[in-house]
Amino acid sequence: MNQNISAEAQQNAVLGSVEGNDRKINKTAILDVIDKLFVVLLALCPILQCLKGPISDARTTVLILFFPYICFKLLKKDKIELSLVIWLAVSSVYEIFNHGISFNELGREAIFLAYMLAAMNHIIDTKFFVKIIKFVAVAASFVLIAQYLCYYMFRYHIQTVPTSFLLDSSAQWVGLLETGRISVGARIIDFYRPSAFFLEPSHLALYCFPALTLSILSPKMDMKEFIITTLITLGILLSTSGMGIGIAVGLWGVYLALYVGDKGHIPENRIIKMRPVNWIFVGIMLGAVVVMYFTVGVFRNSVNRIFVATLTGGTTAIGGRIEGGLKAMSTISGKEFWFGVTKMSDSVTGYLSGFFFTFYKQGFIGMILSYFFYLKGLFTLRRGYFWLSLLVIGISFFTIHTHNISHMLLYCIAMADGFDELGYESKINIPLGKIYEKLFRRNTEGNSLDE
């Protein structure tokens, strides 16, 4: 009798253990799906920022929705790596307190820092994030090809962005999105300028260039990576974005000059010791660019936008992006030079890029602090991640988006993957897991959400 009871108890224990394991497997599978969905939505934030959402806009809705989830996972970590985020934190704190605390500024910086901490501590799957932005870039290229074919074969523009869902602040792009031929200033453009599912060509280029950088300068340039690189390059060229074309041509030049047939890290003096085959490749590329300029109208128009002013008294694309910033800088001096202005002056008009806007609003100190993370990448990372850091710094003189939270997350999380690939070890850690246990008086062992 006792033996039967003992056997039945053992059987129940085994069944209970199996059921418990099944629940753990199901819980893990659900959390994996949530993590993947979160990364996909995070990678789409630069696109979602112009669409309506329950909370301000679709991007803000996504970031706020997942904010508690990210914070909870950070609290469950045994150690939190801080050394790579410390300068981002210093820059954020400076911006919050420089001209007085505002709720919007505080919330924005708190969300940004939480997400960057998550990226640096393997809560955000940075490799999957990079895969997603490459996928989106390739998808945009296919959409652009379809738009061009449809327009030049049937004179029909494929509209991919639902203008009814656009924010009021994005209304100026409706004409371009609906026709591909009407500029922001409601002027008829001389040539077709589609932008896939982005607001305008430059937005496409700003999203796709990190994917191109990490593909073309990948240490594993196999056939699959080469096809991805080619498709993204084609998409950026078809976008007619002057900045995008400049970046694409420059990256191919870097690849052909420094990385063809090479593996691993490139010595600093490699540019002086280019092999004959590299010079041949560079010469072929430059020749192709010249031929395209004189034979491909879309390419020629895009290049002219960059370097040639219009006959109607306009400026070049480069001039239009820096002229407003130079005028703004000429209006500040003394204390405002170091700490920035509290209110935009009515005399400041025109486009302000990320560099000029930060300098004008936060002063020289705030501007320097805003670049520390990119400078860290510049002096630490290798291959594509090094060039990504350099490009972000460079284009910040021509676009405001390098200091926009959506694109900052895009660029910084991609760079975080570079630090992870390099095996960067933190020198500053906080044992948040132990603090969490003490505060809530509970043992978290066995309940971790970490991978």
Coordinates of C-alpha atoms in Angstrom, one line a residue:
M1 CA 0.0 0.0 0.0
N2 CA 2.7 2.4 1.0
Q3 CA 4.7 1.5 -2.1
N4 CA 1.7 2.3 -4.3
I5 CA 1.3 5.7 -2.6
S6 CA 5.0 6.4 -3.0
A7 CA 4.9 5.5 -6.7
E8 CA 1.8 7.7 -7.3
A9 CA 3.5 10.6 -5.5
Q10 CA 6.6 10.2 -7.7
Q11 CA 4.4 10.1 -10.9
N12 CA 2.6 13.3 -9.8
A13 CA 5.9 15.0 -9.1
V14 CA 7.2 14.1 -12.6
L15 CA 4.0 15.3 -14.2
G16 CA 4.2 18.5 -12.2
S17 CA 7.8 19.0 -13.3
V18 CA 6.9 18.4 -16.9
E19 CA 4.0 20.9 -16.7
G20 CA 6.3 23.5 -15.1
N21 CA 8.9 23.1 -17.8
D22 CA 6.2 23.5 -20.5
R23 CA 5.1 26.7 -18.8
K24 CA 8.7 28.0 -18.8
I25 CA 9.1 27.1 -22.5
N26 CA 5.9 28.8 -23.4
K27 CA 6.8 31.9 -21.3
T28 CA 10.3 32.0 -23.0
A29 CA 8.7 31.6 -26.5
I30 CA 6.3 34.5 -25.8
L31 CA 9.0 36.7 -24.5
D32 CA 11.2 36.0 -27.5
V33 CA 8.3 37.0 -29.8
I34 CA 7.8 40.2 -27.8
D35 CA 11.6 41.0 -28.0
K36 CA 11.6 40.4 -31.8
L37 CA 8.5 42.6 -32.3
F38 CA 9.9 45.3 -30.1
V39 CA 13.2 45.4 -32.2
V40 CA 11.2 45.5 -35.5
L41 CA 9.1 48.4 -34.3
L42 CA 12.2 50.2 -32.8
A43 CA 14.0 49.9 -36.2
L44 CA 10.9 51.4 -37.9
C45 CA 10.8 54.4 -35.6
P46 CA 12.4 56.8 -38.2
I47 CA 9.5 55.9 -40.5
L48 CA 6.8 56.0 -37.8
Q49 CA 7.7 59.4 -36.5
C50 CA 5.7 61.2 -39.2
L51 CA 2.5 59.1 -38.7
K52 CA -0.3 59.7 -36.2
G53 CA -0.5 57.6 -33.1
P54 CA -2.5 57.3 -29.8
I55 CA 0.3 59.2 -28.0
S56 CA 1.5 62.2 -30.0
D57 CA 2.8 60.1 -33.0
A58 CA 3.3 56.5 -33.9
R59 CA 7.0 56.6 -32.9
T60 CA 6.4 58.1 -29.5
T61 CA 3.7 55.5 -28.9
V62 CA 6.1 52.7 -29.6
L63 CA 8.8 54.1 -27.4
I64 CA 6.5 54.8 -24.5
L65 CA 4.7 51.5 -24.8
F66 CA 7.9 49.5 -24.4
F67 CA 9.6 51.8 -21.9
P68 CA 8.3 50.0 -18.8
Y69 CA 9.3 46.6 -20.4
I70 CA 12.8 47.9 -21.0
C71 CA 13.1 49.3 -17.5
F72 CA 11.9 46.1 -15.9
K73 CA 14.5 44.0 -17.9
L74 CA 17.2 46.5 -16.9
L75 CA 16.3 46.1 -13.2
K76 CA 16.5 42.3 -13.6
K77 CA 20.1 42.4 -14.9
D78 CA 22.8 41.4 -12.4
K79 CA 25.1 44.2 -13.7
I80 CA 24.4 47.2 -15.9
E81 CA 27.2 48.4 -18.2
L82 CA 27.6 52.2 -18.0
S83 CA 30.9 53.2 -19.5
L84 CA 29.7 53.5 -23.1
V85 CA 26.5 55.3 -22.0
I86 CA 28.1 57.7 -19.5
W87 CA 28.8 60.5 -22.0
L88 CA 25.3 60.1 -23.5
A89 CA 24.0 60.5 -20.0
V90 CA 26.2 63.6 -19.3
S91 CA 25.0 65.2 -22.6
S92 CA 21.3 64.4 -21.7
V93 CA 21.6 65.8 -18.2
Y94 CA 23.3 68.9 -19.5
E95 CA 20.5 69.5 -22.1
I96 CA 17.8 68.9 -19.4
F97 CA 19.2 71.5 -16.9
N98 CA 20.9 74.0 -19.3
H99 CA 17.9 76.1 -19.9
G100 CA 15.5 74.9 -17.1
I101 CA 13.8 71.6 -16.8
S102 CA 10.8 70.8 -19.1
F103 CA 8.7 67.6 -18.9
N104 CA 9.1 66.9 -22.6
E105 CA 12.9 67.2 -22.5
L106 CA 13.1 65.1 -19.3
G107 CA 10.9 62.4 -20.8
R108 CA 12.8 62.4 -24.1
E109 CA 16.2 62.0 -22.6
A110 CA 15.0 59.4 -20.0
I111 CA 13.6 57.2 -22.8
F112 CA 16.7 57.6 -25.0
L113 CA 19.1 56.7 -22.2
A114 CA 16.9 53.7 -21.2
Y115 CA 17.0 52.3 -24.7
M116 CA 20.7 52.9 -25.1
L117 CA 21.3 51.1 -21.8
A118 CA 19.2 48.2 -23.1
A119 CA 21.2 48.1 -26.3
M120 CA 24.6 48.1 -24.5
N121 CA 23.4 45.4 -22.1
H122 CA 22.1 42.9 -24.6
I123 CA 18.5 43.5 -23.8
I124 CA 18.0 44.8 -27.3
D125 CA 19.3 42.2 -29.9
T126 CA 21.6 44.6 -31.8
K127 CA 22.4 42.0 -34.5
F128 CA 18.8 41.4 -35.2
F129 CA 18.3 45.2 -35.3
V130 CA 21.0 45.5 -38.0
K131 CA 19.3 42.7 -40.0
I132 CA 16.0 44.6 -39.8
I133 CA 17.4 47.9 -41.1
K134 CA 19.1 46.0 -43.9
F135 CA 15.8 44.3 -44.8
V136 CA 13.9 47.7 -44.7
A137 CA 16.6 49.2 -46.9
V138 CA 16.4 46.4 -49.5
A139 CA 12.6 46.6 -49.4
A140 CA 12.7 50.3 -50.1
S141 CA 15.0 49.6 -53.1
F142 CA 12.4 47.2 -54.5
V143 CA 9.6 49.7 -54.0
L144 CA 11.7 52.4 -55.7
I145 CA 12.3 50.2 -58.7
A146 CA 8.6 49.5 -59.0
Q147 CA 7.8 53.2 -58.7
Y148 CA 10.2 54.1 -61.5
L149 CA 9.0 51.3 -63.8
C150 CA 5.4 52.3 -63.2
Y151 CA 6.0 56.0 -63.7
Y152 CA 8.1 55.8 -66.9
M153 CA 6.1 53.0 -68.5
F154 CA 2.6 54.0 -67.6
R155 CA 3.0 57.5 -66.2
Y156 CA 1.5 56.3 -62.9
H157 CA 2.9 57.1 -59.5
I158 CA 2.7 54.4 -56.9
Q159 CA 1.9 56.1 -53.6
T160 CA 3.0 54.0 -50.6
V161 CA 2.6 56.4 -47.7
P162 CA -1.1 56.9 -46.6
T163 CA -1.2 60.7 -46.4
S164 CA -4.4 60.6 -44.3
F165 CA -2.3 59.2 -41.5
L166 CA 0.4 61.9 -41.6
L167 CA 0.8 64.4 -38.8
D168 CA -0.2 67.9 -39.5
S169 CA 3.5 68.9 -39.3
S170 CA 4.2 66.6 -42.2
A171 CA 1.5 68.1 -44.5
Q172 CA 4.2 69.9 -46.6
W173 CA 5.3 66.5 -48.1
V174 CA 1.8 65.5 -49.3
G175 CA 2.3 66.8 -52.8
L176 CA 5.6 64.8 -53.2
L177 CA 4.1 61.7 -51.8
E178 CA 1.1 61.8 -54.0
T179 CA 2.8 62.7 -57.3
G180 CA 6.6 62.3 -56.9
R181 CA 6.9 65.6 -58.8
I182 CA 5.9 68.4 -56.4
S183 CA 8.5 69.8 -54.0
V184 CA 8.0 70.9 -50.3
G185 CA 7.6 74.4 -51.6
A186 CA 4.7 73.3 -53.9
R187 CA 7.0 73.7 -57.0
I188 CA 6.9 71.3 -59.9
I189 CA 10.2 69.3 -59.9
D190 CA 12.0 68.9 -63.2
F191 CA 12.4 65.1 -62.7
Y192 CA 10.7 62.2 -60.9
R193 CA 11.7 61.9 -57.2
P194 CA 10.0 58.9 -55.5
S195 CA 11.0 57.9 -52.0
A196 CA 9.4 54.5 -51.4
F197 CA 7.7 54.5 -48.0
F198 CA 9.7 57.5 -46.7
L199 CA 8.6 61.2 -46.6
E200 CA 11.2 62.3 -49.1
P201 CA 14.4 61.0 -50.7
S202 CA 16.8 62.4 -48.1
H203 CA 14.8 60.6 -45.4
L204 CA 15.3 57.3 -47.3
A205 CA 19.1 58.0 -47.6
L206 CA 19.4 58.8 -43.9
Y207 CA 17.8 55.5 -43.0
C208 CA 19.5 53.4 -45.6
F209 CA 23.1 54.5 -45.4
P210 CA 23.9 52.7 -42.1
A211 CA 22.7 49.5 -43.7
L212 CA 24.9 50.2 -46.8
T213 CA 27.9 51.0 -44.6
L214 CA 27.7 47.8 -42.6
S215 CA 27.0 45.7 -45.7
I216 CA 29.7 47.0 -48.0
L217 CA 32.4 47.0 -45.3
S218 CA 31.3 43.7 -43.8
P219 CA 34.3 41.4 -43.1
K220 CA 32.2 38.6 -44.7
M221 CA 31.5 39.9 -48.1
D222 CA 29.9 36.8 -49.6
M223 CA 27.4 36.7 -52.5
K224 CA 24.4 37.3 -50.3
E225 CA 26.0 40.4 -48.7
F226 CA 27.1 41.6 -52.1
I227 CA 23.5 41.4 -53.5
I228 CA 22.2 43.3 -50.4
T229 CA 24.9 45.9 -50.9
T230 CA 24.1 46.3 -54.6
L231 CA 20.4 46.6 -54.0
I232 CA 20.8 49.2 -51.2
T233 CA 23.2 51.2 -53.4
L234 CA 20.7 51.1 -56.3
G235 CA 17.9 52.3 -54.0
I236 CA 20.0 55.3 -52.7
L237 CA 21.0 56.3 -56.2
L238 CA 17.4 56.0 -57.5
S239 CA 16.2 58.2 -54.6
T240 CA 18.1 61.1 -56.2
S241 CA 19.1 62.3 -52.7
G242 CA 22.3 64.3 -53.2
M243 CA 23.5 63.4 -49.7
G244 CA 22.7 59.8 -50.2
I245 CA 24.5 59.6 -53.6
G246 CA 27.6 61.3 -52.1
I247 CA 27.6 58.7 -49.3
A248 CA 27.1 55.8 -51.6
V249 CA 29.8 56.8 -54.0
G250 CA 32.2 57.6 -51.1
L251 CA 31.6 54.2 -49.5
W252 CA 32.2 52.3 -52.7
G253 CA 35.4 54.3 -53.1
V254 CA 36.5 53.4 -49.6
Y255 CA 35.7 49.7 -50.2
L256 CA 37.5 49.5 -53.5
A257 CA 40.5 51.5 -52.2
L258 CA 41.0 49.9 -48.8
Y259 CA 39.1 46.7 -48.4
V260 CA 38.9 44.7 -51.7
G261 CA 40.7 41.4 -51.1
D262 CA 41.5 42.3 -47.5
K263 CA 40.3 40.7 -44.3
G264 CA 40.3 42.0 -40.7
H265 CA 41.4 45.4 -39.5
I266 CA 43.0 47.8 -41.9
P267 CA 46.1 49.6 -40.6
E268 CA 45.9 53.4 -40.4
N269 CA 48.6 53.8 -43.1
R270 CA 46.9 51.5 -45.6
I271 CA 45.8 54.4 -47.8
I272 CA 49.5 55.1 -48.6
K273 CA 50.1 51.5 -49.6
M274 CA 47.2 50.8 -51.9
R275 CA 47.9 47.9 -54.2
P276 CA 47.7 48.4 -58.0
V277 CA 44.5 46.4 -58.2
N278 CA 42.9 48.9 -55.7
W279 CA 43.9 51.9 -57.9
I280 CA 42.4 50.1 -60.9
F281 CA 39.1 49.5 -59.1
V282 CA 39.0 53.2 -57.9
G283 CA 39.7 54.4 -61.5
I284 CA 36.9 52.2 -62.9
M285 CA 34.5 53.6 -60.3
L286 CA 35.4 57.2 -61.0
G287 CA 35.1 56.5 -64.8
A288 CA 31.6 55.0 -64.2
V289 CA 30.5 58.0 -62.2
V290 CA 31.6 60.3 -65.1
V291 CA 29.8 58.2 -67.7
M292 CA 26.7 58.2 -65.5
Y293 CA 26.8 61.9 -65.2
F294 CA 26.7 62.5 -68.9
T295 CA 24.3 59.6 -69.8
V296 CA 21.9 59.2 -67.0
G297 CA 19.6 62.2 -66.6
V298 CA 18.4 61.4 -63.0
F299 CA 22.0 61.0 -61.8
R300 CA 23.0 64.2 -63.5
N301 CA 20.1 66.2 -62.0
S302 CA 21.0 64.9 -58.5
V303 CA 24.6 65.8 -58.8
N304 CA 23.7 69.3 -60.1
R305 CA 21.4 69.8 -57.1
I306 CA 24.5 69.3 -54.9
F307 CA 27.0 71.5 -56.6
V308 CA 25.2 73.8 -59.1
A309 CA 22.9 76.7 -58.1
T310 CA 19.7 77.2 -60.0
L311 CA 19.4 79.9 -62.6
T312 CA 16.4 81.4 -60.7
G313 CA 18.7 82.6 -57.9
G314 CA 18.5 79.4 -55.8
T315 CA 21.3 77.8 -53.9
T316 CA 23.0 74.4 -54.1
A317 CA 21.8 71.6 -51.9
I318 CA 24.9 72.0 -49.8
G319 CA 24.5 75.7 -49.5
G320 CA 20.8 75.4 -48.6
R321 CA 21.7 73.1 -45.7
I322 CA 24.4 75.2 -44.1
E323 CA 23.5 78.7 -45.0
G324 CA 20.9 79.0 -42.2
G325 CA 23.3 77.5 -39.7
L326 CA 26.1 80.0 -40.5
K327 CA 23.7 82.9 -40.2
A328 CA 22.5 81.6 -36.8
M329 CA 26.0 81.2 -35.5
S330 CA 26.8 84.8 -36.5
T331 CA 24.1 86.0 -34.0
I332 CA 25.5 84.5 -30.8
S333 CA 28.5 85.5 -28.7
G334 CA 29.7 85.6 -25.1
K335 CA 27.7 83.5 -22.8
E336 CA 25.4 82.3 -25.6
F337 CA 28.4 80.9 -27.5
W338 CA 29.2 78.6 -24.6
F339 CA 25.7 77.7 -23.3
G340 CA 23.4 78.5 -26.2
V341 CA 20.2 80.5 -26.3
T342 CA 17.0 80.1 -24.4
K343 CA 14.7 81.1 -27.2
M344 CA 15.1 81.1 -31.0
S345 CA 15.6 84.5 -32.4
D346 CA 13.3 85.8 -35.1
S347 CA 16.3 86.8 -37.2
V348 CA 17.3 83.1 -37.5
T349 CA 15.7 81.7 -40.6
G350 CA 16.4 78.8 -42.9
Y351 CA 17.5 75.2 -42.3
L352 CA 19.5 74.4 -39.2
S353 CA 21.4 71.0 -39.3
G354 CA 22.1 68.9 -36.2
F355 CA 25.5 70.5 -35.6
F356 CA 24.3 74.1 -36.0
F357 CA 21.0 73.6 -34.1
T358 CA 22.7 72.0 -31.1
F359 CA 25.5 74.6 -31.1
Y360 CA 22.9 77.4 -31.3
K361 CA 20.5 76.0 -28.6
Q362 CA 23.0 74.3 -26.2
G363 CA 26.2 76.2 -26.9
F364 CA 29.7 75.0 -27.6
I365 CA 29.7 72.8 -24.4
G366 CA 26.4 71.1 -25.4
M367 CA 27.5 70.6 -28.9
I368 CA 30.8 68.9 -27.9
L369 CA 29.0 66.6 -25.4
S370 CA 26.5 65.5 -28.1
Y371 CA 29.4 64.1 -30.1
F372 CA 31.3 62.1 -27.5
F373 CA 29.6 58.7 -28.2
Y374 CA 30.3 59.0 -31.9
L375 CA 33.9 60.0 -31.2
K376 CA 34.2 57.0 -28.9
G377 CA 33.1 54.9 -31.9
L378 CA 35.5 56.7 -34.2
F379 CA 38.5 55.8 -32.0
T380 CA 37.4 52.3 -31.0
L381 CA 35.3 50.6 -33.7
R382 CA 36.5 48.9 -36.9
R383 CA 35.5 48.5 -40.5
G384 CA 31.9 49.4 -41.1
Y385 CA 31.2 50.6 -37.6
F386 CA 34.2 53.0 -37.7
W387 CA 32.9 54.5 -41.0
L388 CA 29.4 54.7 -39.7
S389 CA 30.7 56.8 -36.7
L390 CA 32.6 59.1 -39.1
L391 CA 29.6 59.4 -41.5
V392 CA 27.2 60.4 -38.7
I393 CA 29.5 63.1 -37.5
G394 CA 30.0 64.3 -41.1
I395 CA 26.3 64.4 -42.2
S396 CA 25.4 66.2 -38.9
F397 CA 26.6 69.4 -40.6
F398 CA 23.9 68.9 -43.3
T399 CA 20.9 67.4 -41.6
I400 CA 19.0 67.8 -38.3
H401 CA 18.1 64.1 -38.1
T402 CA 21.4 63.1 -36.5
H403 CA 20.1 64.8 -33.3
N404 CA 16.6 63.5 -33.7
I405 CA 15.8 60.7 -31.2
S406 CA 14.6 58.2 -33.9
H407 CA 17.8 58.5 -35.9
M408 CA 20.0 58.8 -32.9
L409 CA 18.6 55.4 -31.7
L410 CA 19.1 54.0 -35.2
Y411 CA 22.7 55.0 -35.5
C412 CA 23.7 54.4 -31.8
I413 CA 22.1 51.0 -31.6
A414 CA 23.9 50.0 -34.8
M415 CA 27.1 51.2 -33.3
A416 CA 26.3 49.2 -30.1
D417 CA 26.4 46.1 -32.3
G418 CA 30.0 47.1 -33.3
F419 CA 31.0 47.4 -29.7
D420 CA 29.5 44.0 -29.0
E421 CA 31.3 42.5 -32.0
L422 CA 34.5 43.9 -30.8
G423 CA 34.1 42.3 -27.4
Y424 CA 34.2 45.6 -25.6
E425 CA 34.4 45.1 -21.8
S426 CA 32.9 47.7 -19.5
K427 CA 34.9 49.3 -16.7
I428 CA 31.9 50.8 -15.0
N429 CA 29.1 48.4 -13.8
I430 CA 26.2 48.8 -11.4
P431 CA 24.8 45.6 -9.7
L432 CA 21.2 46.6 -10.3
G433 CA 20.0 43.0 -9.9
K434 CA 21.2 42.9 -6.3
I435 CA 19.7 46.3 -5.6
Y436 CA 16.4 45.2 -7.1
E437 CA 16.3 42.1 -4.8
K438 CA 17.0 44.2 -1.7
L439 CA 14.4 46.8 -2.5
F440 CA 11.6 44.4 -3.3
R441 CA 12.7 41.7 -0.8
R442 CA 12.3 38.9 -3.3
N443 CA 14.5 36.3 -4.8
T444 CA 14.6 36.7 -8.6
E445 CA 16.5 33.5 -9.2
G446 CA 14.7 31.4 -11.8
N447 CA 12.5 34.3 -12.9
S448 CA 15.0 36.3 -15.0
L449 CA 13.8 37.6 -18.3
D450 CA 17.4 37.7 -19.6
E451 CA 18.3 35.5 -22.4

